[in-house]
Amino acid sequence: MKICVIGGGGAIGGYLAVMLARAGNEVTVVARGATLAAIQERGLALIMDDQPEPLIAQVNAVEKITDVQNPDLVILAVKAHQVEPIVDDLAKIMGPNTILIPMQNGIPWWYFQKLAGPFQDHSVETVDAGGKAKKAINPDNIIGCVVYPATFTQAPGVIRHVEGNRFPIGELDGQVTERIQAVSEAMVAAGFKSPVLEDIRSEIWLKLWGNMTFNPISSLTHGTLEGICQYPLTRELARSMMTEAQTIAEKLGVTFRVDIERRIAGAEKVGKHKTSMLQDLEAGRSLEVDALLGSVIELGKITDTPTPCLNSVYALTKYLDENVQASKGSLSLPSVSGY
């Protein structure tokens, strides 16, 4: 397949690009600055614990999305707040048969597209102001995906894999089509677990259930997953936030295959590790607070669901993010062990 990975120099995008290229696909990555230069000079490197040497993939590397020609598959591996500035260029490379797999955390802009019920085609303003992405991208091109692996960028053009290889995918209308089976087969051939799900939205909520609670709590407290789950007050706060979210999701037809206590226990087992949001905070990067939490509150409003705990944590985390961005990441932040 001709595959374009937008954000291919980032942690998840780079992981996908290396593995897909080494499986024989023609891969082009869109990157910038030092990352682009490193990939063009040395290729894209992936470090994995079970491999004695870094895996190197020679991929095409370009700076502009519009430099990509006729891809079969486009993987959009940027954060939710980075989609809006590039959506017009993204639309320019989408042909009628091009497959787009957005890989953002949180509630995606396409959530209500092809979703039968009273909210069909509703815009999620928190992550797609004015419905810009919804208008620019044909939902027929989109396949949903949930990203489970943990990776990080070790250096420009060098990705470190931490754990996990699951990328479950699903058509927006739940059908099992020939194209999604082909994508699943290509992902499996590259070394990933990529089952086809008939209800991708329930899987989105299952991951979001943890992201929308532990990420902001960790940013506010600098606590690890284990610490948050073991401290009674933050554990109870997480449980209350999950309860509010579950009420919203179930009003939208979502089914949770695990209960709240099992979800919290799963997070506790991860151990003394920082969430991605805490890592972003310490690096002075923008936080995904709108995609992970603001979007859930928005869905609470349209389903007439009270969200007092979510509102409080959102307000604090949003203010924290704005303070950090205003200071250009120069706030003095205490160091916390973990990755």
Tab-separated table of N, CA and C in Angstrom, residues 171-280:
chain	number	residue	atom	x	y	z
A	171	GLU	N	-15.294	0.634	10.993
A	171	GLU	CA	-16.024	1.554	10.127
A	171	GLU	C	-16.981	2.384	10.972
A	172	LEU	N	-17.260	3.606	10.535
A	172	LEU	CA	-18.108	4.496	11.329
A	172	LEU	C	-19.525	3.967	11.467
A	173	ASP	N	-19.979	3.189	10.454
A	173	ASP	CA	-21.328	2.639	10.530
A	173	ASP	C	-21.348	1.201	11.034
A	174	GLY	N	-20.193	0.686	11.443
A	174	GLY	CA	-20.129	-0.646	12.035
A	174	GLY	C	-20.046	-1.794	11.055
A	175	GLN	N	-20.036	-1.507	9.760
A	175	GLN	CA	-19.971	-2.595	8.782
A	175	GLN	C	-18.567	-3.206	8.735
A	176	VAL	N	-18.495	-4.459	8.336
A	176	VAL	CA	-17.214	-5.123	8.107
A	176	VAL	C	-17.017	-5.178	6.595
A	177	THR	N	-16.273	-4.217	6.083
A	177	THR	CA	-16.108	-4.042	4.646
A	177	THR	C	-14.814	-4.681	4.155
A	178	GLU	N	-14.708	-4.811	2.848
A	178	GLU	CA	-13.486	-5.349	2.261
A	178	GLU	C	-12.293	-4.447	2.573
A	179	ARG	N	-12.515	-3.122	2.534
A	179	ARG	CA	-11.387	-2.218	2.739
A	179	ARG	C	-10.869	-2.280	4.172
A	180	ILE	N	-11.765	-2.423	5.146
A	180	ILE	CA	-11.276	-2.447	6.528
A	180	ILE	C	-10.586	-3.778	6.822
A	181	GLN	N	-11.036	-4.832	6.173
A	181	GLN	CA	-10.339	-6.102	6.319
A	181	GLN	C	-8.944	-6.024	5.717
A	182	ALA	N	-8.816	-5.307	4.585
A	182	ALA	CA	-7.503	-5.137	3.956
A	182	ALA	C	-6.571	-4.325	4.845
A	183	VAL	N	-7.103	-3.277	5.475
A	183	VAL	CA	-6.293	-2.470	6.385
A	183	VAL	C	-5.863	-3.304	7.585
A	184	SER	N	-6.781	-4.062	8.148
A	184	SER	CA	-6.458	-4.922	9.284
A	184	SER	C	-5.355	-5.907	8.919
A	185	GLU	N	-5.452	-6.505	7.738
A	185	GLU	CA	-4.435	-7.466	7.292
A	185	GLU	C	-3.076	-6.794	7.133
A	186	ALA	N	-3.071	-5.560	6.602
A	186	ALA	CA	-1.805	-4.835	6.438
A	186	ALA	C	-1.186	-4.503	7.789
A	187	MET	N	-2.014	-4.140	8.752
A	187	MET	CA	-1.520	-3.831	10.093
A	187	MET	C	-0.971	-5.089	10.775
A	188	VAL	N	-1.686	-6.195	10.640
A	188	VAL	CA	-1.239	-7.453	11.240
A	188	VAL	C	0.077	-7.904	10.610
A	189	ALA	N	0.180	-7.747	9.287
A	189	ALA	CA	1.411	-8.128	8.593
A	189	ALA	C	2.600	-7.300	9.062
A	190	ALA	N	2.332	-6.086	9.557
A	190	ALA	CA	3.394	-5.212	10.055
A	190	ALA	C	3.736	-5.484	11.525
A	191	GLY	N	3.002	-6.403	12.158
A	191	GLY	CA	3.316	-6.756	13.537
A	191	GLY	C	2.374	-6.198	14.579
A	192	PHE	N	1.256	-5.609	14.148
A	192	PHE	CA	0.297	-5.034	15.085
A	192	PHE	C	-0.882	-5.968	15.316
A	193	LYS	N	-1.572	-5.763	16.426
A	193	LYS	CA	-2.876	-6.377	16.645
A	193	LYS	C	-3.910	-5.324	16.251
A	194	SER	N	-4.700	-5.632	15.224
A	194	SER	CA	-5.627	-4.639	14.700
A	194	SER	C	-6.958	-5.291	14.346
A	195	PRO	N	-7.696	-5.737	15.360
A	195	PRO	CA	-8.986	-6.383	15.093
A	195	PRO	C	-10.007	-5.392	14.548
A	196	VAL	N	-10.921	-5.898	13.735
A	196	VAL	CA	-12.007	-5.078	13.207
A	196	VAL	C	-13.178	-5.138	14.187
A	197	LEU	N	-13.603	-3.983	14.677
A	197	LEU	CA	-14.704	-3.911	15.638
A	197	LEU	C	-15.962	-3.376	14.966
A	198	GLU	N	-17.111	-3.890	15.378
A	198	GLU	CA	-18.378	-3.409	14.839
A	198	GLU	C	-18.912	-2.212	15.627
A	199	ASP	N	-18.272	-1.888	16.747
A	199	ASP	CA	-18.669	-0.726	17.557
A	199	ASP	C	-17.412	-0.016	18.038
A	200	ILE	N	-16.800	0.746	17.153
A	200	ILE	CA	-15.542	1.416	17.486
A	200	ILE	C	-15.752	2.493	18.547
A	201	ARG	N	-16.948	3.048	18.635
A	201	ARG	CA	-17.191	4.125	19.602
A	201	ARG	C	-17.134	3.621	21.044
A	202	SER	N	-17.614	2.422	21.287
A	202	SER	CA	-17.508	1.867	22.647
A	202	SER	C	-16.056	1.667	23.033
A	203	GLU	N	-15.199	1.300	22.069
A	203	GLU	CA	-13.773	1.142	22.351
A	203	GLU	C	-13.128	2.504	22.621
A	204	ILE	N	-13.569	3.528	21.897
A	204	ILE	CA	-13.082	4.891	22.136
A	204	ILE	C	-13.375	5.303	23.576
A	205	TRP	N	-14.591	5.039	24.034
A	205	TRP	CA	-14.968	5.414	25.394
A	205	TRP	C	-14.187	4.628	26.435
A	206	LEU	N	-13.898	3.363	26.152
A	206	LEU	CA	-13.166	2.552	27.125
A	206	LEU	C	-11.784	3.131	27.390
A	207	LYS	N	-11.098	3.542	26.316
A	207	LYS	CA	-9.793	4.164	26.522
A	207	LYS	C	-9.944	5.562	27.137
A	208	LEU	N	-10.921	6.315	26.628
A	208	LEU	CA	-11.140	7.676	27.104
A	208	LEU	C	-11.494	7.702	28.579
A	209	TRP	N	-12.179	6.695	29.038
A	209	TRP	CA	-12.556	6.578	30.450
A	209	TRP	C	-11.352	6.806	31.359
A	210	GLY	N	-10.217	6.235	30.985
A	210	GLY	CA	-9.005	6.432	31.776
A	210	GLY	C	-8.303	7.730	31.446
A	211	ASN	N	-8.180	8.049	30.160
A	211	ASN	CA	-7.477	9.270	29.749
A	211	ASN	C	-8.089	10.533	30.342
A	212	MET	N	-9.425	10.604	30.368
A	212	MET	CA	-10.096	11.831	30.803
A	212	MET	C	-10.045	12.019	32.311
A	213	THR	N	-9.666	10.963	33.039
A	213	THR	CA	-9.574	11.074	34.494
A	213	THR	C	-8.123	11.143	34.962
A	214	PHE	N	-7.350	10.112	34.647
A	214	PHE	CA	-5.988	10.023	35.182
A	214	PHE	C	-5.058	11.082	34.576
A	215	ASN	N	-5.251	11.434	33.299
A	215	ASN	CA	-4.370	12.439	32.701
A	215	ASN	C	-4.473	13.794	33.388
A	216	PRO	N	-5.674	14.372	33.492
A	216	PRO	CA	-5.738	15.673	34.171
A	216	PRO	C	-5.405	15.606	35.658
A	217	ILE	N	-5.821	14.537	36.340
A	217	ILE	CA	-5.478	14.423	37.768
A	217	ILE	C	-3.967	14.360	37.943
A	218	SER	N	-3.294	13.624	37.071
A	218	SER	CA	-1.834	13.526	37.184
A	218	SER	C	-1.169	14.868	36.909
A	219	SER	N	-1.726	15.635	35.968
A	219	SER	CA	-1.158	16.949	35.665
A	219	SER	C	-1.309	17.905	36.844
A	220	LEU	N	-2.433	17.819	37.514
A	220	LEU	CA	-2.688	18.706	38.650
A	220	LEU	C	-1.906	18.310	39.894
A	221	THR	N	-1.616	17.025	40.034
A	221	THR	CA	-0.971	16.536	41.261
A	221	THR	C	0.467	16.076	41.062
A	222	HIS	N	0.885	15.896	39.800
A	222	HIS	CA	2.183	15.291	39.466
A	222	HIS	C	2.290	13.861	39.995
A	223	GLY	N	1.152	13.224	40.139
A	223	GLY	CA	1.136	11.853	40.620
A	223	GLY	C	1.236	10.840	39.494
A	224	THR	N	1.748	9.660	39.811
A	224	THR	CA	1.794	8.567	38.847
A	224	THR	C	0.453	7.826	38.860
A	225	LEU	N	0.243	6.948	37.882
A	225	LEU	CA	-1.001	6.185	37.830
A	225	LEU	C	-1.192	5.372	39.111
A	226	GLU	N	-0.153	4.706	39.549
A	226	GLU	CA	-0.245	3.906	40.761
A	226	GLU	C	-0.608	4.772	41.964
A	227	GLY	N	0.066	5.914	42.074
A	227	GLY	CA	-0.189	6.794	43.208
A	227	GLY	C	-1.607	7.336	43.229
A	228	ILE	N	-2.114	7.749	42.070
A	228	ILE	CA	-3.467	8.284	41.983
A	228	ILE	C	-4.489	7.224	42.388
A	229	CYS	N	-4.267	5.991	41.938
A	229	CYS	CA	-5.213	4.911	42.228
A	229	CYS	C	-5.143	4.446	43.671
A	230	GLN	N	-3.999	4.589	44.312
A	230	GLN	CA	-3.846	4.107	45.676
A	230	GLN	C	-4.190	5.155	46.733
A	231	TYR	N	-4.165	6.436	46.336
A	231	TYR	CA	-4.516	7.481	47.300
A	231	TYR	C	-6.049	7.593	47.333
A	232	PRO	N	-6.676	7.401	48.493
A	232	PRO	CA	-8.141	7.290	48.548
A	232	PRO	C	-8.895	8.471	47.925
A	233	LEU	N	-8.434	9.696	48.142
A	233	LEU	CA	-9.179	10.846	47.648
A	233	LEU	C	-9.127	10.963	46.128
A	234	THR	N	-7.956	10.743	45.535
A	234	THR	CA	-7.876	10.835	44.080
A	234	THR	C	-8.518	9.617	43.416
A	235	ARG	N	-8.462	8.466	44.072
A	235	ARG	CA	-9.150	7.292	43.538
A	235	ARG	C	-10.657	7.544	43.483
A	236	GLU	N	-11.196	8.150	44.554
A	236	GLU	CA	-12.627	8.440	44.589
A	236	GLU	C	-12.995	9.502	43.559
A	237	LEU	N	-12.117	10.492	43.365
A	237	LEU	CA	-12.367	11.505	42.345
A	237	LEU	C	-12.417	10.855	40.963
A	238	ALA	N	-11.472	9.969	40.675
A	238	ALA	CA	-11.459	9.274	39.387
A	238	ALA	C	-12.742	8.467	39.195
A	239	ARG	N	-13.176	7.790	40.265
A	239	ARG	CA	-14.404	7.003	40.183
A	239	ARG	C	-15.611	7.899	39.885
A	240	SER	N	-15.677	9.045	40.521
A	240	SER	CA	-16.803	9.961	40.298
A	240	SER	C	-16.803	10.507	38.873
A	241	MET	N	-15.628	10.854	38.362
A	241	MET	CA	-15.532	11.344	36.987
A	241	MET	C	-15.951	10.253	35.995
A	242	MET	N	-15.510	9.022	36.249
A	242	MET	CA	-15.886	7.914	35.363
A	242	MET	C	-17.385	7.653	35.392
A	243	THR	N	-17.995	7.805	36.566
A	243	THR	CA	-19.439	7.594	36.685
A	243	THR	C	-20.205	8.612	35.852
A	244	GLU	N	-19.780	9.867	35.917
A	244	GLU	CA	-20.436	10.898	35.100
A	244	GLU	C	-20.287	10.591	33.616
A	245	ALA	N	-19.087	10.197	33.217
A	245	ALA	CA	-18.836	9.897	31.804
A	245	ALA	C	-19.634	8.685	31.344
A	246	GLN	N	-19.735	7.671	32.199
A	246	GLN	CA	-20.485	6.481	31.834
A	246	GLN	C	-21.956	6.807	31.579
A	247	THR	N	-22.513	7.686	32.384
A	247	THR	CA	-23.903	8.083	32.195
A	247	THR	C	-24.098	8.739	30.826
A	248	ILE	N	-23.163	9.614	30.458
A	248	ILE	CA	-23.229	10.278	29.154
A	248	ILE	C	-23.132	9.251	28.029
A	249	ALA	N	-22.128	8.393	28.111
A	249	ALA	CA	-21.878	7.420	27.046
A	249	ALA	C	-23.062	6.481	26.859
A	250	GLU	N	-23.641	6.019	27.956
A	250	GLU	CA	-24.760	5.087	27.839
A	250	GLU	C	-25.985	5.748	27.232
A	251	LYS	N	-26.154	7.045	27.453
A	251	LYS	CA	-27.246	7.765	26.782
A	251	LYS	C	-27.022	7.831	25.277
A	252	LEU	N	-25.761	7.682	24.854
A	252	LEU	CA	-25.421	7.706	23.429
A	252	LEU	C	-25.335	6.302	22.839
A	253	GLY	N	-25.740	5.299	23.631
A	253	GLY	CA	-25.783	3.936	23.125
A	253	GLY	C	-24.522	3.127	23.314
A	254	VAL	N	-23.582	3.629	24.118
A	254	VAL	CA	-22.306	2.943	24.327
A	254	VAL	C	-22.446	1.858	25.392
A	255	THR	N	-21.748	0.750	25.164
A	255	THR	CA	-21.695	-0.341	26.128
A	255	THR	C	-20.272	-0.508	26.627
A	256	PHE	N	-20.071	-0.511	27.937
A	256	PHE	CA	-18.749	-0.711	28.531
A	256	PHE	C	-18.563	-2.194	28.851
A	257	ARG	N	-17.469	-2.787	28.348
A	257	ARG	CA	-17.247	-4.217	28.562
A	257	ARG	C	-16.518	-4.510	29.875
A	258	VAL	N	-16.104	-3.465	30.598
A	258	VAL	CA	-15.559	-3.648	31.944
A	258	VAL	C	-16.227	-2.623	32.853
A	259	ASP	N	-16.176	-2.863	34.172
A	259	ASP	CA	-16.762	-1.894	35.089
A	259	ASP	C	-15.698	-0.912	35.586
A	260	ILE	N	-16.135	0.074	36.348
A	260	ILE	CA	-15.246	1.143	36.787
A	260	ILE	C	-14.100	0.615	37.650
A	261	GLU	N	-14.404	-0.257	38.584
A	261	GLU	CA	-13.359	-0.759	39.474
A	261	GLU	C	-12.286	-1.532	38.701
A	262	ARG	N	-12.706	-2.283	37.705
A	262	ARG	CA	-11.726	-3.022	36.904
A	262	ARG	C	-10.879	-2.063	36.082
A	263	ARG	N	-11.499	-0.982	35.580
A	263	ARG	CA	-10.745	0.010	34.795
A	263	ARG	C	-9.717	0.704	35.682
A	264	ILE	N	-10.085	1.058	36.897
A	264	ILE	CA	-9.144	1.694	37.816
A	264	ILE	C	-8.024	0.720	38.189
A	265	ALA	N	-8.384	-0.528	38.432
A	265	ALA	CA	-7.378	-1.533	38.781
A	265	ALA	C	-6.374	-1.709	37.644
A	266	GLY	N	-6.857	-1.642	36.406
A	266	GLY	CA	-5.959	-1.752	35.264
A	266	GLY	C	-4.959	-0.618	35.218
A	267	ALA	N	-5.418	0.581	35.526
A	267	ALA	CA	-4.510	1.730	35.553
A	267	ALA	C	-3.492	1.597	36.683
A	268	GLU	N	-3.930	1.101	37.821
A	268	GLU	CA	-3.028	0.931	38.965
A	268	GLU	C	-1.900	-0.041	38.646
A	269	LYS	N	-2.219	-1.076	37.874
A	269	LYS	CA	-1.221	-2.088	37.530
A	269	LYS	C	-0.111	-1.538	36.629
A	270	VAL	N	-0.381	-0.439	35.945
A	270	VAL	CA	0.646	0.158	35.082
A	270	VAL	C	1.846	0.599	35.921
A	271	GLY	N	1.576	0.990	37.167
A	271	GLY	CA	2.672	1.295	38.081
A	271	GLY	C	3.031	2.762	38.171
A	272	LYS	N	4.292	3.023	38.540
A	272	LYS	CA	4.761	4.390	38.786
A	272	LYS	C	5.159	5.062	37.473
A	273	HIS	N	4.185	5.293	36.634
A	273	HIS	CA	4.435	5.911	35.337
A	273	HIS	C	3.644	7.196	35.195
A	274	LYS	N	4.231	8.154	34.517
A	274	LYS	CA	3.556	9.412	34.230
A	274	LYS	C	2.594	9.236	33.060
A	275	THR	N	1.487	9.939	33.106
A	275	THR	CA	0.604	9.974	31.951
A	275	THR	C	1.223	10.856	30.870
A	276	SER	N	0.716	10.720	29.649
A	276	SER	CA	1.222	11.545	28.548
A	276	SER	C	0.956	13.024	28.800
A	277	MET	N	-0.155	13.340	29.464
A	277	MET	CA	-0.463	14.745	29.735
A	277	MET	C	0.538	15.342	30.728
A	278	LEU	N	0.941	14.572	31.721
A	278	LEU	CA	1.947	15.070	32.659
A	278	LEU	C	3.282	15.268	31.951
A	279	GLN	N	3.630	14.349	31.054
A	279	GLN	CA	4.855	14.529	30.275
A	279	GLN	C	4.794	15.800	29.440
A	280	ASP	N	3.640	16.057	28.828
A	280	ASP	CA	3.482	17.281	28.038
A	280	ASP	C	3.592	18.516	28.923
